Amino acid sequence: MYTTDTIAAISTPPGEGGIGVVRLSGPQARPIAERLLADGAALKSHTLHYGHLHDADGTLIDEVMVAWMQAPRSYTREDVVEISGHGGAANMQRILQAVLRAGARSAEAGEFTLRAFVNGRLDLTQAEAVLDIITAQTRPALDAALGQLGGRLSDEVRAARALLLAALAHIEASLDFPEDDVPAPNVQPQLAQAAAIVVRLLDSARAGIIYRQGLRCAIVGRPNVGKSSLLNALLGVERAIVTPIAGTTRDTVEESASIAGIPVALIDTAGLNAGATDMVEQIGIERSRRALASADLVLLTLDASQPLTEADHEVIATLREAGVEQRLIIALNKSDLPTQLDEHNLRDMLPDVPLAYTAALTGDTTALERAIVAAALGGTQPLAANAPLVTSARHRDALARAAESIVTAQAAVGSVPPDLLAVDIRAALNALGEITGETVGEDLLDQIFSKFCIGK
Ligand SMILES: Nc1nc2c(ncn2[C@@H]2O[C@H](COP(=O)(O)OP(=O)(O)OP(=O)(O)O)[C@@H](O)[C@H]2O)c(=O)[nH]1
Ligand SMILES: [Mg+2]
């Protein structure tokens, strides 16, 4: 999929903007720009050039600023030209079309960054970090992506690979002299150090992936317990309609919130009411069940100012049937009123489920937010100074495979012939190489870069 022709795309988001940028990369980038500028001026590298773009027939297109970045000092390490024109969909399209008519080809999704990777300007973790920076929704996710772009993850992975390569070199050296009855080399220290690095990286993955991908949290319960009020309180805006009437929410309402830096998609649902006869309410309840099934966390909301009702018991039975106890958090809402609900009875029914008192009416959701963060991160500490190193499932899976191979190798030292030991070490090296891109197939590259937008 990698070519060296000249590609072009609109690199700013669609819509209206003060300026918009069309980017070109490849050997024809500069000649194309100079031809369209048609003012006889020669572009100077890394210098802004003010001018007017004209089509081949001489029609004025736009007043622009053009920057040429001569290879290799550019994003792709090829000649890159950025044309800044007046932002706006029609104008940007017109500039892009002129550039394409002048000989460039439309860039594929992520093709600029792919070239940066192929030309060695970025390794694979850094290329992926570019995408993460663009899509980061919260500060911790952004910090992690910036760290990854800066090479924090690659440095660690390379350190582990260097140790494994050293172990492999020892083993291969011993294989060269099979007739000498020398004992197999002891590579335990290298393996142990490599394992320590891989395990530390894996430990950061759970929090890292949550901070980057976020999670879905469905708010469920019988009618009128304050689900919509909780959604609003967690969002800090009056998003869903709240009334004293049971059955107010008929459809699911989904909004994104940031809870202690974790992007959380909150889904308010129609109260689960077994006796619903109204068709709209029934459809709404069906949607609630679907939201329940797709959620990473389920927030069972109860009204603490009343004893548990028959309807509450039915909801609890539904949750049990759905098998969501492991991802359940209980919000005991309306805690601003005197408590009537028997907490012990509840704990008997749902042992080990975290429980938080809330008062959505007064906006008190602190304990609940803490419970959500704890459930999401599962024991791992919320980020303090250091952003997590591993934020993608792809990296986590490769690390897990590397860890497995290293453990197998560690167990095999001394008990199997060195050439068999080398097989496991090579497997670990390959798994780690997939992270940085040293040992990566074209399919995987396609898969990774296709997630980018066009123009990046
Ligand atoms: N005192 C008190 N009242 C609350 C609290 N939270 C919600 N309410 C009230 O409870 C009533 C129902 O609130 P909603 O948020 O609409 O409840 P819901 O669970 O979304 O109800 P449905 O959409 O009908 O399923 C409203 O009158 C709210 O003002 C709270 O923390 N304390
Ligand atoms: Mg509601």
XYZ file of C-alpha atoms and ligand atoms in Angstrom:
489
model
C 0.000 0.000 0.000
C 3.021 2.271 0.339
C 3.829 4.388 -2.701
C 6.002 7.440 -3.294
C 3.737 9.500 -5.534
C 2.463 12.902 -4.466
C -0.605 12.833 -2.237
C -2.919 15.629 -1.150
C -5.827 16.095 1.230
C -7.681 18.682 3.245
C -6.014 18.406 6.653
C -8.341 20.630 8.665
C -11.771 19.463 9.858
C -14.784 19.956 7.610
C -16.918 22.984 8.327
C -16.376 26.704 8.515
C -13.102 28.039 9.869
C -10.928 31.133 9.731
C -8.402 29.146 7.764
C -8.228 25.662 6.298
C -5.198 23.725 5.139
C -4.618 21.533 2.111
C -1.521 19.416 2.555
C 0.646 17.772 -0.099
C 3.458 15.280 0.325
C 5.754 13.803 -2.283
C 8.203 14.812 -5.006
C 5.658 16.904 -6.936
C 4.442 18.879 -3.910
C 6.617 21.890 -4.542
C 6.288 22.071 -8.360
C 2.509 21.755 -8.075
C 2.309 24.585 -5.549
C 4.583 26.818 -7.596
C 2.549 26.181 -10.734
C -0.704 27.093 -8.970
C 0.803 30.201 -7.414
C 1.784 31.247 -10.925
C 3.611 34.345 -9.708
C 7.018 33.112 -10.787
C 8.158 33.091 -7.193
C 10.283 30.177 -6.051
C 9.256 28.786 -2.678
C 11.897 28.759 0.062
C 11.938 25.838 2.469
C 10.446 26.418 5.922
C 9.361 29.916 4.952
C 5.831 31.205 4.556
C 4.998 32.480 1.111
C 2.075 34.850 0.552
C 0.334 34.653 -2.810
C -2.719 33.865 -4.935
C -3.685 30.451 -6.247
C -4.860 30.244 -9.834
C -6.364 27.400 -11.757
C -4.709 26.214 -14.993
C -7.040 28.496 -17.006
C -5.973 31.508 -14.960
C -9.081 31.850 -12.749
C -8.298 33.138 -9.271
C -9.000 30.540 -6.595
C -7.935 32.052 -3.276
C -5.527 34.294 -1.431
C -3.238 31.920 0.455
C -0.165 31.328 2.573
C 2.015 28.487 1.353
C 4.686 26.686 3.349
C 7.103 24.300 1.702
C 9.054 21.968 3.979
C 11.899 20.393 2.093
C 12.615 16.711 2.698
C 13.633 15.328 5.096
C 12.695 18.100 7.548
C 8.953 17.523 7.310
C 6.177 15.452 8.848
C 6.551 12.672 6.263
C 10.259 13.173 5.548
C 9.185 13.894 1.976
C 8.697 17.314 0.436
C 5.578 18.670 2.109
C 3.559 21.737 1.112
C 0.799 23.214 3.236
C -1.556 25.652 1.566
C -3.537 27.736 4.043
C -6.616 29.261 2.483
C -9.913 30.597 3.723
C -11.592 27.837 5.712
C -14.908 26.555 4.457
C -15.994 23.394 2.765
C -16.489 24.739 -0.766
C -13.250 26.727 -0.825
C -11.161 23.883 0.591
C -12.655 21.475 -1.960
C -11.833 23.910 -4.739
C -8.193 24.200 -3.650
C -7.921 20.433 -3.297
C -9.431 19.871 -6.754
C -6.948 22.309 -8.289
C -4.084 20.476 -6.607
C -5.406 17.116 -7.833
C -5.807 18.428 -11.382
C -2.214 19.633 -11.193
C -1.034 16.067 -10.644
C -1.459 15.026 -7.014
C -3.491 12.022 -5.908
C -6.093 12.010 -3.115
C -4.479 10.742 0.075
C -5.880 7.666 1.782
C -6.830 7.751 5.464
C -3.681 8.104 7.556
C -1.409 8.111 4.532
C 0.694 11.086 5.645
C 1.377 9.407 8.976
C 2.003 6.073 7.239
C 4.716 7.764 5.198
C 6.189 9.255 8.362
C 6.333 5.696 9.743
C 7.708 4.062 6.600
C 10.355 6.769 6.278
C 11.453 6.183 9.863
C 10.387 9.510 11.303
C 7.970 7.819 13.736
C 7.854 4.273 15.019
C 4.503 2.537 15.149
C 3.671 3.516 18.735
C 4.369 7.130 17.840
C 2.237 6.959 14.708
C -0.610 5.540 16.781
C -0.036 8.281 19.340
C -0.719 10.882 16.642
C -4.194 9.419 16.234
C -4.681 9.302 19.998
C -3.726 12.965 20.347
C -6.320 13.921 17.761
C -9.055 11.840 19.380
C -8.191 12.434 23.052
C -11.267 13.582 24.961
C -9.720 14.215 28.365
C -6.463 15.519 29.771
C -5.128 12.150 31.051
C -5.777 10.578 27.637
C -3.940 13.462 25.978
C -1.017 13.245 28.413
C -0.668 9.526 27.745
C -0.736 10.091 23.978
C 1.857 12.874 24.185
C 4.093 10.612 26.276
C 3.740 7.883 23.684
C 4.556 10.306 20.858
C 7.625 11.352 22.812
C 8.764 7.728 22.797
C 8.073 6.709 26.409
C 6.525 3.415 25.406
C 8.999 2.697 22.603
C 11.941 3.291 24.937
C 10.638 0.708 27.387
C 9.849 -1.821 24.684
C 13.269 -1.345 23.106
C 14.938 -1.846 26.490
C 13.117 -5.165 26.898
C 14.017 -6.188 23.346
C 17.683 -5.332 23.909
C 17.744 -7.666 26.918
C 16.128 -10.467 24.940
C 18.515 -9.928 22.031
C 21.431 -10.180 24.458
C 20.026 -13.468 25.797
C 19.575 -14.737 22.262
C 23.142 -13.780 21.342
C 24.449 -15.822 24.308
C 22.430 -18.816 23.234
C 23.408 -18.559 19.603
C 27.061 -18.272 20.543
C 26.777 -21.538 22.464
C 25.056 -23.179 19.503
C 28.114 -22.402 17.389
C 30.198 -24.812 19.434
C 27.978 -27.820 19.911
C 30.867 -30.246 20.164
C 32.359 -28.446 23.188
C 30.624 -29.714 26.231
C 30.109 -26.246 27.671
C 27.072 -25.823 29.914
C 24.145 -23.927 28.403
C 24.521 -20.204 28.964
C 22.653 -18.749 31.903
C 20.297 -16.177 30.462
C 18.040 -15.969 33.535
C 19.159 -12.455 34.518
C 18.311 -11.002 31.080
C 15.002 -12.846 30.974
C 14.076 -11.656 34.458
C 14.851 -8.037 33.631
C 12.904 -8.201 30.374
C 9.976 -9.812 32.189
C 9.987 -7.037 34.793
C 9.680 -4.368 32.111
C 6.901 -6.211 30.278
C 4.946 -6.824 33.482
C 5.227 -3.177 34.503
C 3.893 -2.124 31.110
C 1.035 -4.604 31.335
C 0.149 -3.293 34.781
C -0.430 0.168 33.372
C -2.599 -1.131 30.542
C -5.902 -1.469 32.377
C -5.990 2.147 33.505
C -4.429 3.292 30.245
C -7.025 1.653 28.061
C -9.877 2.982 30.191
C -8.522 6.519 30.087
C -8.159 6.380 26.333
C -11.272 4.452 25.306
C -13.548 5.392 28.176
C -16.489 3.258 29.194
C -20.223 2.992 28.858
C -22.317 3.313 31.979
C -26.062 2.582 31.931
C -28.242 4.120 34.649
C -31.086 1.715 35.454
C -33.786 1.341 38.077
C -37.536 1.446 38.565
C -39.386 4.619 37.577
C -38.992 7.793 39.634
C -35.900 6.882 41.688
C -33.948 9.768 40.153
C -32.049 8.216 37.218
C -32.438 11.255 34.993
C -31.575 13.512 37.914
C -28.385 11.506 38.419
C -27.481 11.808 34.743
C -27.947 15.569 34.952
C -25.968 15.818 38.197
C -23.059 13.811 36.753
C -23.083 15.902 33.570
C -23.511 19.173 35.395
C -26.246 20.227 32.935
C -29.994 19.695 32.778
C -29.894 17.274 29.871
C -32.754 14.836 30.601
C -36.282 15.773 31.616
C -36.985 15.308 35.317
C -40.505 15.274 36.744
C -42.221 13.707 39.770
C -44.245 11.609 37.318
C -43.209 7.949 37.112
C -42.377 6.996 33.546
C -40.972 10.378 32.507
C -38.057 8.989 30.513
C -39.328 6.924 27.606
C -36.241 6.652 25.424
C -32.569 6.188 26.227
C -30.561 9.411 26.532
C -26.822 9.185 25.986
C -24.262 11.861 26.859
C -20.508 11.893 27.437
C -19.101 13.056 30.720
C -15.594 13.196 32.097
C -15.416 11.563 35.520
C -12.019 12.216 37.098
C -10.566 12.310 33.594
C -12.206 9.084 32.431
C -14.446 9.581 29.409
C -17.762 8.030 30.421
C -20.726 7.616 28.090
C -23.696 7.883 30.444
C -26.932 6.291 29.302
C -30.114 7.293 31.091
C -32.833 4.713 30.546
C -36.574 4.356 30.868
C -37.532 3.045 34.315
C -37.854 -0.760 34.287
C -41.523 -1.200 34.959
C -42.800 -4.762 34.633
C -46.390 -3.535 34.580
C -45.957 -1.180 31.640
C -48.914 -1.460 29.272
C -48.236 1.657 27.240
C -46.565 0.740 23.945
C -44.058 3.609 24.025
C -43.054 2.705 27.561
C -42.633 -0.948 26.590
C -40.345 -0.066 23.683
C -38.399 2.238 25.991
C -37.950 -0.592 28.481
C -36.711 -2.877 25.709
C -34.105 -0.215 24.899
C -33.142 -0.039 28.577
C -32.416 -3.762 28.491
C -30.244 -3.339 25.440
C -28.323 -0.484 27.079
C -27.822 -2.776 30.047
C -26.327 -5.489 27.885
C -23.868 -3.180 26.138
C -22.698 -1.287 29.225
C -19.305 -1.721 30.899
C -20.808 -0.482 34.152
C -24.413 -0.614 35.318
C -25.600 1.926 37.829
C -28.565 0.525 39.739
C -30.379 3.502 41.157
C -32.570 3.072 44.227
C -34.586 5.548 46.243
C -33.024 5.446 49.717
C -35.859 7.482 51.201
C -38.214 4.509 50.811
C -38.031 0.826 51.679
C -37.298 -1.407 48.689
C -40.457 -1.854 46.643
C -41.722 -4.831 44.695
C -40.585 -3.025 41.529
C -37.041 -2.661 42.949
C -36.934 -6.396 43.604
C -38.007 -7.045 40.042
C -35.228 -4.799 38.744
C -32.688 -6.606 40.910
C -33.954 -9.939 39.592
C -33.621 -8.649 36.022
C -30.038 -7.546 36.678
C -29.198 -10.923 38.154
C -30.702 -12.692 35.167
C -28.662 -10.471 32.864
C -25.583 -11.512 34.845
C -24.328 -7.980 35.369
C -23.505 -8.271 39.093
C -19.791 -8.011 38.309
C -20.231 -4.634 36.639
C -22.814 -3.226 39.014
C -22.677 -0.152 41.234
C -25.580 0.825 43.464
C -26.544 4.469 43.849
C -28.690 5.039 46.935
C -30.296 8.245 45.771
C -32.368 10.870 47.586
C -30.000 10.634 50.541
C -30.889 14.238 51.393
C -34.150 12.771 52.782
C -34.326 10.511 55.863
C -33.170 7.009 54.942
C -35.821 4.283 54.925
C -34.047 1.691 52.820
C -32.535 -1.269 54.646
C -28.919 -1.375 53.503
C -28.240 -4.795 55.110
C -31.110 -6.427 53.329
C -29.742 -4.991 50.072
C -26.234 -6.234 50.813
C -27.618 -9.710 51.441
C -29.165 -9.700 47.981
C -26.192 -8.165 46.192
C -23.075 -8.930 48.193
C -19.811 -7.278 47.105
C -21.523 -4.700 44.914
C -20.091 -1.237 45.624
C -22.629 1.133 47.097
C -22.674 4.930 47.127
C -25.142 7.398 48.633
C -26.145 10.194 46.286
C -28.435 13.194 46.335
C -28.961 14.043 42.693
C -31.306 16.862 43.645
C -28.563 18.748 45.481
C -25.877 17.618 43.037
C -24.057 15.403 45.516
C -22.474 12.598 43.486
C -18.956 12.567 44.960
C -19.136 9.084 46.486
C -20.656 7.705 43.305
C -17.953 9.216 41.120
C -15.348 7.661 43.379
C -17.090 4.290 43.086
C -17.202 4.592 39.273
C -13.487 5.385 39.072
C -12.636 2.512 41.427
C -14.770 0.071 39.456
C -13.339 1.256 36.146
C -9.723 1.053 37.186
C -10.246 -2.091 39.244
C -7.756 -1.548 42.007
C -5.159 0.194 39.875
C -4.505 3.651 41.182
C -5.933 6.618 39.346
C -3.228 8.486 37.528
C -1.148 10.817 39.524
C 1.949 12.365 38.016
C 2.637 9.707 35.438
C 0.338 9.013 32.544
C 0.064 5.285 31.848
C 2.438 3.849 29.305
C 0.094 1.439 27.613
C -3.230 2.726 26.357
C -4.183 0.409 23.542
C -5.542 -3.114 23.453
C -3.196 -3.892 20.569
C -0.158 -3.097 22.702
C -1.594 -4.920 25.696
C -2.200 -8.081 23.661
C 1.295 -8.027 22.189
C 2.777 -7.499 25.666
C 0.730 -10.383 27.041
C 2.069 -12.673 24.314
C 5.620 -11.483 24.991
C 5.164 -12.103 28.716
C 3.912 -15.613 28.062
C 6.891 -16.476 25.865
C 9.342 -15.041 28.382
C 7.772 -17.066 31.197
C 8.014 -20.213 29.076
C 11.653 -19.429 28.324
C 12.410 -18.786 31.990
C 10.996 -22.172 32.921
C 12.934 -23.853 30.142
C 16.415 -22.528 30.918
C 18.645 -25.437 31.793
C 16.039 -28.093 31.071
C 15.659 -27.868 27.289
C 18.273 -27.633 24.539
C 19.347 -24.057 23.840
C 17.893 -24.055 20.338
C 14.421 -24.679 21.759
C 14.907 -21.923 24.283
C 15.784 -19.603 21.423
C 12.377 -20.261 19.856
C 10.547 -18.785 22.840
C 12.861 -15.817 23.065
C 12.347 -15.102 19.378
C 8.583 -15.287 19.861
C 8.845 -12.703 22.655
C 11.019 -10.477 20.460
C 8.504 -10.669 17.637
C 5.607 -9.821 19.909
C 7.439 -6.772 21.246
C 8.488 -5.806 17.738
C 4.843 -5.627 16.713
C 4.385 -2.791 19.181
C 7.093 -0.554 17.780
C 6.593 -1.775 14.234
C 9.864 -3.639 13.741
C 8.066 -6.908 13.078
C 4.713 -5.956 11.727
C 2.787 -7.258 8.749
C 1.148 -5.169 6.065
C -2.340 -6.289 7.168
C -1.798 -4.891 10.615
C -0.465 -1.631 9.192
C -3.545 -1.320 6.991
C -5.742 -1.933 9.984
C -3.966 0.646 12.127
C -3.762 3.436 9.578
C -7.301 2.990 8.284
C -8.518 4.299 11.655
C -7.021 7.678 10.849
C -8.934 10.381 9.095
C -8.042 11.479 5.593
C -5.554 14.318 5.746
C -3.666 12.954 8.727
N -35.258 14.704 47.410
C -34.751 14.254 46.288
N -35.492 14.145 45.197
C -34.930 13.675 44.066
C -33.585 13.306 44.014
N -33.294 12.866 42.768
C -34.452 12.973 42.063
N -35.446 13.442 42.837
C -36.821 13.704 42.436
O -37.435 12.484 42.071
C -38.350 12.679 41.009
C -38.026 11.741 39.846
O -36.775 12.097 39.318
P -36.293 11.615 37.888
O -34.879 11.996 37.756
O -37.238 12.081 36.832
O -36.449 10.046 38.073
P -36.255 8.878 36.980
O -35.700 7.707 37.698
O -35.510 9.376 35.815
O -37.762 8.551 36.591
P -38.335 7.902 35.228
O -37.763 8.629 34.081
O -39.784 8.113 35.376
O -37.984 6.455 35.248
C -38.245 14.138 40.624
O -39.270 14.843 41.258
C -36.889 14.541 41.200
O -36.814 15.921 41.522
C -32.784 13.451 45.203
O -31.601 13.165 45.263
N -33.432 13.916 46.313
Mg -35.990 9.538 33.891
